[in-house]
Backbone as numpy.savetxt, mean C-alpha at the origin, in Angstrom:
# Nx Ny Nz CAx CAy CAz Cx Cy Cz
-40.51 -33.66 17.50 -40.52 -33.56 17.17 -39.48 -32.36 17.62
-39.41 -32.39 19.08 -38.26 -31.19 19.40 -37.11 -31.62 18.82
-36.72 -32.84 18.85 -35.56 -33.00 18.19 -35.30 -33.11 17.31
-35.85 -32.78 16.63 -35.96 -32.67 15.20 -35.96 -30.75 14.51
-36.74 -29.49 16.03 -35.90 -28.72 15.81 -34.42 -28.30 16.69
-34.67 -28.74 17.46 -33.01 -29.04 18.06 -32.20 -29.15 16.99
-32.20 -29.98 16.76 -31.11 -30.69 15.04 -31.19 -29.76 14.44
-31.48 -29.27 13.44 -32.22 -27.95 12.57 -31.36 -26.87 13.46
-31.79 -26.88 14.30 -30.57 -25.46 14.78 -29.87 -26.00 14.80
-28.99 -26.67 15.30 -28.01 -26.53 15.12 -27.46 -27.08 14.08
-27.87 -27.95 12.79 -27.05 -27.67 11.67 -27.42 -25.96 10.91
-28.24 -24.88 11.61 -28.39 -23.56 10.96 -27.67 -23.32 12.04
-27.33 -22.87 12.49 -25.42 -22.35 13.86 -23.91 -23.70 13.28
-24.62 -24.60 12.58 -23.31 -24.92 12.38 -22.47 -23.88 10.30
-23.71 -24.05 9.56 -23.54 -23.56 8.64 -23.20 -21.80 8.77
-24.80 -21.37 10.15 -23.26 -20.16 9.67 -22.36 -19.88 10.12
-21.72 -20.95 10.91 -19.90 -21.09 11.55 -19.41 -20.99 10.21
-19.88 -22.24 9.69 -18.92 -22.02 8.37 -18.57 -20.96 7.23
-20.07 -20.14 7.56 -20.39 -19.58 6.46 -19.52 -18.13 6.57
-19.27 -17.27 8.60 -18.14 -17.16 8.98 -17.05 -17.29 8.74
-16.89 -18.27 8.84 -14.89 -19.26 8.96 -15.10 -18.68 7.63
-15.77 -18.44 5.52 -15.01 -18.87 5.42 -14.90 -17.54 4.79
-15.93 -16.08 5.48 -15.74 -14.65 4.88 -14.58 -14.56 5.37
-14.08 -14.56 7.26 -13.03 -14.38 7.70 -11.40 -15.05 6.91
-11.43 -15.24 6.43 -10.52 -16.23 5.14 -10.99 -15.52 3.73
-11.99 -14.78 3.36 -12.25 -13.77 2.73 -10.99 -12.66 2.39
-10.86 -12.17 4.14 -10.54 -10.87 4.43 -9.17 -10.79 3.86
-9.00 -10.16 3.43 -7.69 -9.32 3.09 -6.58 -9.64 4.14
-5.28 -10.21 3.91 -4.95 -9.95 5.43 -4.38 -7.92 5.62
-4.23 -7.60 5.17 -3.73 -6.38 4.90 -5.19 -5.80 5.96
-6.35 -5.83 5.55 -7.95 -5.20 7.20 -7.65 -5.81 7.82
-7.03 -7.56 7.94 -6.93 -7.36 9.30 -5.54 -6.59 10.58
-4.67 -6.97 9.56 -3.29 -6.01 10.61 -4.54 -4.36 10.14
-5.81 -3.91 10.73 -6.51 -2.25 10.70 -5.35 -1.51 11.05
-4.82 -2.15 12.16 -4.05 -0.11 12.66 -2.23 -0.23 11.89
-2.56 0.90 11.91 -0.81 1.93 10.72 0.21 1.06 11.88
-0.35 0.67 12.75 0.98 -0.27 13.16 2.47 -0.35 12.83
3.16 0.63 13.01 4.73 -0.83 11.90 4.79 -1.92 11.84
5.16 -2.52 13.36 5.21 -3.77 13.12 4.38 -4.03 12.43
2.49 -4.55 13.07 2.03 -5.06 12.55 1.89 -4.92 11.00
2.51 -3.92 10.35 2.00 -4.21 8.95 3.29 -4.55 8.44
4.85 -4.85 9.50 6.07 -5.39 8.76 6.15 -6.84 8.52
4.98 -7.30 10.02 4.90 -8.93 9.77 3.59 -9.19 8.41
2.99 -8.01 7.88 2.19 -8.63 6.52 2.58 -8.63 5.38
3.39 -7.22 5.80 4.35 -7.31 4.49 4.84 -8.95 3.64
5.91 -9.36 4.98 6.95 -10.39 5.27 5.85 -10.78 4.07
4.70 -11.32 5.12 3.78 -12.77 4.66 3.32 -13.01 3.68
2.92 -12.07 3.12 2.63 -11.32 1.33 3.82 -11.18 0.69
4.95 -10.71 0.95 5.40 -10.38 -0.27 5.54 -8.63 -0.81
6.34 -8.52 -1.20 6.41 -6.67 -1.65 5.22 -6.82 -3.17
5.61 -7.92 -4.09 4.58 -7.99 -5.20 3.09 -7.69 -5.07
3.19 -8.07 -3.89 1.45 -8.17 -3.71 1.04 -6.56 -3.43
1.49 -6.43 -2.31 1.70 -4.84 -1.82 2.06 -4.36 -2.67
2.18 -4.07 -4.29 2.11 -3.06 -5.08 1.15 -3.44 -5.82
0.95 -4.72 -5.97 -0.80 -5.00 -7.33 -1.45 -4.77 -6.35
-1.53 -4.12 -4.74 -3.28 -4.01 -3.91 -2.66 -2.38 -4.54
-1.97 -2.43 -4.49 -1.90 -0.20 -4.09 -2.36 0.27 -5.94
-1.90 -0.71 -6.92 -2.09 -0.94 -8.07 -3.32 -0.90 -9.19
-3.66 -1.88 -7.94 -5.77 -2.42 -8.29 -6.37 -1.69 -8.44
-7.00 -0.89 -9.36 -7.91 -0.32 -9.02 -9.82 -1.30 -9.22
-9.05 -2.13 -9.16 -10.48 -3.68 -8.38 -10.28 -3.82 -7.54
-9.00 -3.50 -6.66 -9.24 -3.47 -4.95 -10.79 -2.46 -3.86
-10.64 -2.33 -3.18 -11.16 -2.18 -2.69 -10.84 -1.09 -2.18
-11.08 0.48 -1.30 -10.36 1.75 -1.20 -9.78 1.02 0.31
-10.77 0.14 1.05 -10.01 0.20 1.83 -8.48 -0.73 2.49
-8.83 -1.86 1.19 -7.58 -2.28 0.93 -6.13 -2.05 0.69
-7.09 -1.04 -0.75 -5.59 -0.02 -1.00 -5.08 0.78 -0.37
-5.86 1.41 0.67 -5.25 2.04 1.87 -4.28 1.20 2.55
-4.19 -0.21 2.84 -4.11 -0.71 3.71 -2.94 -0.98 3.40
-2.49 -1.38 2.10 -2.22 -1.27 0.58 -0.01 -0.36 1.55
-1.48 0.51 0.55 -0.61 2.66 1.11 -0.17 2.60 2.22
-0.46 1.97 2.96 -0.07 1.86 4.74 0.99 1.63 5.04
0.60 -0.09 4.42 2.27 -0.55 4.61 2.95 -0.66 3.96
2.96 -0.01 2.50 4.30 0.45 1.64 6.04 0.27 2.13
5.37 1.45 3.01 7.11 1.84 3.81 7.16 0.99 4.64
6.71 -0.01 4.16 7.22 -1.31 5.21 7.98 -3.24 4.24
8.04 -1.99 2.83 8.07 -3.23 2.04 10.05 -3.96 1.89
10.01 -4.58 1.37 11.94 -5.23 2.28 12.64 -4.29 0.70
12.34 -3.78 -0.35 12.49 -3.01 -1.30 11.26 -2.00 -1.87
10.89 -0.62 -0.96 9.62 -0.14 -0.79 9.97 0.71 -1.76
11.67 1.04 -2.44 11.45 2.10 -4.16 10.63 1.40 -4.74
10.67 -0.34 -4.86 9.67 -1.11 -6.34 7.86 -0.75 -6.27
7.26 0.61 -4.87 6.26 1.15 -4.24 5.70 2.64 -4.73
6.81 3.07 -5.48 7.26 4.60 -5.54 5.98 4.83 -7.35
6.29 4.46 -7.65 5.84 4.72 -9.13 4.35 4.57 -8.44
3.65 3.65 -8.31 2.44 3.16 -8.40 1.98 3.82 -7.27
2.48 4.13 -5.83 2.12 5.39 -5.26 2.41 7.17 -6.07
2.89 7.58 -6.59 2.74 8.17 -7.08 1.49 8.62 -8.18
0.84 7.04 -9.31 -0.33 6.80 -9.09 -1.39 7.09 -8.94
-1.59 7.18 -7.39 -2.53 7.38 -6.52 -2.34 8.15 -5.53
-1.18 8.75 -5.71 -0.93 10.24 -5.58 -1.34 11.29 -6.44
-1.52 10.82 -7.44 -2.18 12.00 -8.32 -3.31 11.21 -8.75
-4.40 10.86 -8.33 -5.40 10.64 -8.30 -6.83 11.55 -7.02
-7.74 11.60 -7.27 -8.50 12.31 -6.87 -8.93 11.77 -5.63
-8.61 10.70 -5.50 -9.11 10.45 -4.19 -9.52 10.79 -2.62
-9.64 11.27 -1.96 -9.51 11.80 -1.01 -9.33 11.76 0.82
-8.90 10.42 0.33 -8.28 9.08 1.40 -7.32 9.00 1.19
-7.49 8.13 -0.28 -5.57 7.56 -0.93 -4.91 8.26 -1.34
-5.11 9.30 -1.87 -3.89 10.17 -2.88 -3.26 11.09 -1.69
-3.65 12.26 -0.49 -2.92 11.74 0.55 -2.02 11.39 1.04
-2.85 10.08 1.50 -2.18 8.36 2.13 -0.86 7.46 1.01
-0.92 8.27 0.41 -0.46 7.58 -0.98 1.00 8.68 -0.46
1.10 10.03 -1.45 1.33 11.74 -1.09 2.24 10.74 0.10
2.22 10.87 2.43 2.28 11.04 2.92 3.75 9.42 2.61
2.92 8.25 2.31 3.90 6.87 2.61 5.01 7.40 1.06
4.72 7.86 -0.04 6.18 7.94 -1.23 7.13 9.47 -0.25
6.71 9.83 -0.05 7.67 11.06 0.24 8.78 9.71 2.23
8.02 9.26 2.70 8.26 8.13 3.95 9.30 7.10 3.48
9.23 6.79 2.03 9.82 5.76 1.34 10.83 6.75 0.72
10.49 8.04 0.62 11.79 8.36 -0.90 12.97 9.27 1.02
12.87 9.29 2.39 13.04 9.90 3.44 14.38 8.80 3.49
13.65 7.70 3.80 14.17 6.81 3.65 15.07 6.20 3.39
15.37 6.29 1.86 16.14 5.83 0.51 17.33 5.98 1.41
18.58 5.03 0.91 20.15 4.69 1.17 21.13 4.20 0.00
21.53 4.91 0.26 22.45 5.20 -0.97 22.69 3.63 -1.43
23.28 2.89 0.21 24.00 1.74 0.49 23.41 0.95 0.44
22.10 1.36 0.75 20.29 -0.04 1.32 20.30 -0.58 -0.76
20.21 0.65 -1.49 19.94 0.86 -2.27 21.03 -0.16 -2.80
22.35 0.63 -3.25 23.68 -0.85 -3.77 23.95 -1.91 -3.18
23.00 -2.13 -2.35 22.70 -3.87 -1.43 22.07 -4.44 -2.56
21.03 -4.03 -2.06 19.38 -4.38 -3.59 20.30 -4.13 -4.41
20.69 -3.60 -5.06 21.31 -4.06 -6.53 20.86 -2.55 -7.84
19.56 -2.24 -6.71 19.21 -0.43 -7.41 19.80 -0.71 -8.17
19.40 0.45 -9.29 20.31 0.49 -10.68 19.81 2.32 -10.76
19.96 3.57 -10.47 19.58 4.26 -10.18 18.30 4.91 -11.20
19.20 4.10 -12.59 18.31 5.26 -13.95 16.96 3.74 -13.43
16.21 3.05 -12.96 15.79 2.22 -12.95 14.11 3.12 -12.25
15.11 4.17 -11.41 13.69 4.60 -10.10 13.25 5.81 -11.37
13.64 5.91 -12.43 13.96 7.12 -13.31 12.08 7.73 -13.21
11.27 5.83 -13.41 9.68 5.86 -13.72 8.88 7.02 -12.92
9.60 6.20 -11.54 9.01 6.58 -10.09 9.42 8.44 -10.56
10.40 8.51 -10.08 10.67 9.93 -9.91 10.07 11.02 -11.53
9.64 10.46 -12.73 9.03 10.82 -12.90 7.38 11.80 -12.97
6.87 9.98 -12.64 6.08 10.56 -12.76 5.13 10.83 -11.19
6.64 11.30 -9.79 6.33 12.30 -9.35 6.71 13.43 -9.59
7.50 13.80 -10.37 7.76 15.30 -10.87 6.43 16.12 -11.58
5.62 14.69 -12.09 4.78 14.79 -12.76 3.43 15.58 -12.35
3.36 15.58 -10.82 2.29 16.02 -9.19 3.08 17.38 -9.05
3.93 17.52 -9.09 4.72 18.96 -8.42 4.46 19.77 -10.21
4.06 19.40 -10.97 3.62 19.76 -12.07 2.13 20.14 -12.55
2.05 19.68 -11.51 -0.30 19.49 -11.32 -0.81 20.71 -10.38
-0.80 21.72 -11.36 -1.88 23.08 -10.21 -2.93 22.37 -9.83
-3.84 21.48 -10.38 -4.72 21.28 -9.48 -5.07 20.20 -8.20
-3.32 19.37 -7.96 -3.00 19.32 -7.23 -2.97 19.19 -5.61
-3.97 19.05 -5.10 -3.70 20.13 -3.36 -1.98 19.45 -3.04
-1.78 21.01 -2.17 -0.51 21.56 -2.21 -0.41 20.51 -1.41
-0.17 19.46 -0.23 0.42 19.16 1.19 0.74 18.04 -0.38
-0.17 17.25 -1.08 0.16 16.07 -2.34 1.27 16.92 -3.17
0.89 18.18 -4.12 2.68 18.51 -4.42 3.65 18.89 -3.40
3.57 19.32 -2.00 4.74 20.22 -1.02 5.74 17.67 -1.72
4.35 17.28 -0.68 4.81 15.60 -0.85 5.99 14.90 -1.99
5.57 15.71 -2.82 6.20 15.47 -4.35 7.37 15.94 -4.84
7.51 17.06 -4.48 8.64 17.95 -4.48 9.93 17.73 -3.58
9.31 17.60 -1.97 10.70 16.82 -2.01 11.35 15.72 -1.89
10.33 15.09 -2.78 10.30 12.99 -2.24 11.42 13.95 -4.52
10.73 14.30 -4.96 11.47 14.03 -6.57 12.62 14.78 -5.98
13.06 15.57 -4.74 14.98 16.48 -4.76 15.83 15.16 -4.00
15.11 14.94 -3.41 14.84 13.36 -2.35 15.72 12.43 -3.94
15.23 12.16 -4.79 14.94 10.97 -5.67 16.11 11.87 -6.20
16.47 12.78 -6.67 17.75 13.59 -7.25 19.00 13.54 -7.21
19.50 14.01 -5.50 19.91 13.54 -4.90 20.85 12.40 -4.93
20.35 11.57 -4.63 20.80 10.38 -5.39 21.10 9.85 -6.32
20.82 10.32 -7.79 21.86 10.56 -8.07 20.11 10.46 -9.26
19.12 10.09 -9.17 17.85 9.63 -10.27 17.98 10.49 -11.37
17.86 10.47 -12.02 17.00 11.12 -12.81 16.54 11.12 -14.11
């Protein structure tokens, strides 16, 4: 009788370990990089790719924690300007955590944009026009938080200085 109980206990433990392992594998890699350490985020962005980061930012089906991690990782993308439009959409929203984080990431990206780097990535300035328009809409939105509007205003100025209209 004791052998059966022991065997059942081991089977139960095995099932629990397998379930925990499957659950850990289902965790988004961005969540595994819980900290906002730029080096850690850059490693995850390298592994996932820019498209995956932008998709997570834009997807409303993603959990808020995954989207927030993607927003924080956006400046570490290889071509972070690709995230500007998605970040503007999130910054224009009303989520008290996501919107300011998106505005901050948007501003970080705009400040880091360099004409030579854009040219090296073969980014035409007109490709950034939709992002600039989305960001400018935040500046004009009087219902948006002041800090978000300021970040958007600075971002628009930077994009304009780079020749984006």
